[in-house]
mmCIF file of C-alpha atoms in Angstrom:
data_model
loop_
_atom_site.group_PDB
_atom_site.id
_atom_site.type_symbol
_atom_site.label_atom_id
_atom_site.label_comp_id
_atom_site.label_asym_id
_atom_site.label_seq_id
_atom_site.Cartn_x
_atom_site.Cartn_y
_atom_site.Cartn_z
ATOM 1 C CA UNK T 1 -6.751 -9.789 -6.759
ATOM 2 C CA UNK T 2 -9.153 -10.174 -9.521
ATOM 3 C CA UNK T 3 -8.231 -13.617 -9.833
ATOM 4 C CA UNK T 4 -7.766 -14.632 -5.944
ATOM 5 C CA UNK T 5 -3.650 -15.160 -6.990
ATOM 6 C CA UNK T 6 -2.971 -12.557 -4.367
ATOM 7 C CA UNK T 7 -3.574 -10.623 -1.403
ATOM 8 C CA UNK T 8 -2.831 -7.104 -0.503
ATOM 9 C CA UNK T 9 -2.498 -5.647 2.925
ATOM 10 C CA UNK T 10 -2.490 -2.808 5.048
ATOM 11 C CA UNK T 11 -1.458 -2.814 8.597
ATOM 12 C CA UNK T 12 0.436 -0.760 11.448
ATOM 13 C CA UNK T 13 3.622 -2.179 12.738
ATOM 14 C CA UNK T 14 5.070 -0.608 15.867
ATOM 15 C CA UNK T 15 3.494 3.336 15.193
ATOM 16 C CA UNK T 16 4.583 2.418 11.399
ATOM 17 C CA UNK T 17 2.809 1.599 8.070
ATOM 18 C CA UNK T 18 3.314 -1.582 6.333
ATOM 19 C CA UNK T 19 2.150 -2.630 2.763
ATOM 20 C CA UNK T 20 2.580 -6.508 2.159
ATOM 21 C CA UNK T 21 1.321 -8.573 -0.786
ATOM 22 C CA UNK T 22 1.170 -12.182 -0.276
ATOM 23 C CA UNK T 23 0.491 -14.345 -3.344
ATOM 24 C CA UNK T 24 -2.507 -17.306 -2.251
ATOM 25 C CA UNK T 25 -2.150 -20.759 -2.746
ATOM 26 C CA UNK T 26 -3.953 -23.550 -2.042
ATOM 27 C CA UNK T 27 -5.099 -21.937 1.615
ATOM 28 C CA UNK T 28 -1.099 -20.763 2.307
ATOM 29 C CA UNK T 29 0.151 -17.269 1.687
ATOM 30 C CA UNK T 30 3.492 -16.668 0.811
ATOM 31 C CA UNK T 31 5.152 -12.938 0.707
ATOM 32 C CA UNK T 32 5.529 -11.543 -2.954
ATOM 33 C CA UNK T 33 6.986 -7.821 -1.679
ATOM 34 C CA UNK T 34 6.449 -5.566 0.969
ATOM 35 C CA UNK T 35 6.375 -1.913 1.483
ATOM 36 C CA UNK T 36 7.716 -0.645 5.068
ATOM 37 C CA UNK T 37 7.413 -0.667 8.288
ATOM 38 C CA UNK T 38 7.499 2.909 8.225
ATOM 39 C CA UNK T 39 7.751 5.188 10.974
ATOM 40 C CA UNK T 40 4.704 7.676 10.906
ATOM 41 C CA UNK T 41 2.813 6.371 7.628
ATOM 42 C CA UNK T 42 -0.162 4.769 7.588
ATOM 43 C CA UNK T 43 -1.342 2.934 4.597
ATOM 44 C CA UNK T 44 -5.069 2.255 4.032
ATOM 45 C CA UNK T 45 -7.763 0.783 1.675
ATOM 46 C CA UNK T 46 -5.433 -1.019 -0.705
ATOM 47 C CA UNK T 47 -7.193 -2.159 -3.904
ATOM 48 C CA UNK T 48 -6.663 -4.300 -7.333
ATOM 49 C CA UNK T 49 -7.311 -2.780 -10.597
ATOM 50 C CA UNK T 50 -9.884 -4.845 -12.698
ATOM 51 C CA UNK T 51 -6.493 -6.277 -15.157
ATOM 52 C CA UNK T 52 -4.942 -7.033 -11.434
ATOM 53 C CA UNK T 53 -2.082 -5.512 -12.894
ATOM 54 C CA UNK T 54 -1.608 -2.474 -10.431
ATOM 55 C CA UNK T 55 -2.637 -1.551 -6.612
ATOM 56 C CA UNK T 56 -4.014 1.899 -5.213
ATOM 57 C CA UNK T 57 -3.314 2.768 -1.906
ATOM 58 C CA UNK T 58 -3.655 5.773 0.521
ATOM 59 C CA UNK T 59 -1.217 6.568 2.470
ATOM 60 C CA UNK T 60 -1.166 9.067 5.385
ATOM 61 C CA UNK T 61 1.659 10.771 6.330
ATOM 62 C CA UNK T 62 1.924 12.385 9.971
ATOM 63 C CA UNK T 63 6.018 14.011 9.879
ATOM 64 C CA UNK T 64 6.427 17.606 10.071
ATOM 65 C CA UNK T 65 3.918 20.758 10.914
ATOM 66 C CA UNK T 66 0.525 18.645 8.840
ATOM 67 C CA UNK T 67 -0.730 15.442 7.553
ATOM 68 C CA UNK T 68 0.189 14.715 4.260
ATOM 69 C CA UNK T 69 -2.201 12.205 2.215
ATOM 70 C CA UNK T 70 -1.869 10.558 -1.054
ATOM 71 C CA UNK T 71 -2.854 7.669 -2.947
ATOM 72 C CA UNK T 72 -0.320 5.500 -4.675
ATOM 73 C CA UNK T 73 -0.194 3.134 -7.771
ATOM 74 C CA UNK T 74 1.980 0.524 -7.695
ATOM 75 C CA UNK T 75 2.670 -2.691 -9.850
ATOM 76 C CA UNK T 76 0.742 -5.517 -8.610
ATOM 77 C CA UNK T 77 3.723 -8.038 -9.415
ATOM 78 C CA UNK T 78 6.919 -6.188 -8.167
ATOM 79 C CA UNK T 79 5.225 -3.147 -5.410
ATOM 80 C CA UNK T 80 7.197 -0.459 -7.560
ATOM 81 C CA UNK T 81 5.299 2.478 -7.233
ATOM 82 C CA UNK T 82 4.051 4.112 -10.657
ATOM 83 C CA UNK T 83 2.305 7.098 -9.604
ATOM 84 C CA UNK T 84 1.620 8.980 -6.325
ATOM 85 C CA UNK T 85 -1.477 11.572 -6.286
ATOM 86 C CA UNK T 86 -1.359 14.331 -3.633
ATOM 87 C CA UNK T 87 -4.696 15.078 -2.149
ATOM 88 C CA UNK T 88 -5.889 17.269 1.071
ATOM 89 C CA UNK T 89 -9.266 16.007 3.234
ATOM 90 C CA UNK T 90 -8.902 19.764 4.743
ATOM 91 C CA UNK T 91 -10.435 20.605 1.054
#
């Protein structure tokens, strides 16, 4: 985060997705939320806004006959998501 309070991350859990923020102090982490593990999503590139108040994040979706990708907002304190924006790399 803007302010080094927190860390976001992205990883893949047993063929799933996983979102975790961890808030940073003095050299520990400790787990503020999480998002998943989720069978066939794959979150990516999480970032802070400038206020630190909210977190983008892509998130690929593999269920079903296509990919689906989209980039969520979510609060920066709770992991609520605010907003999710469809979006297709096929163009």
């Amino acid at each position: 985060s803007p302010d080094g309070g927190r860390l976001v991350v992205a990883a893949d859990e047993n063929f799933g997705g996983r979102l975790a923020c961890y808030g940073v102090r003095a050299a520990r982490l400790a787990g503020a939320w999480a998002v998943g593990p989720d069978r066939g999503l794959l979150y990516a590139h999480p970032a802070f806004s400038p206020d630190g108040l909210r977190v983008a994040v892509s998130r690929h979706e593999s269920r079903g006959d296509r990919v689906r990708n989209t980039v969520h907002t979510l609060d920066a304190e709770t992991g609520q998501e605010l907003v999710a924006i469809p979006f297709d790399l096929a163009g």
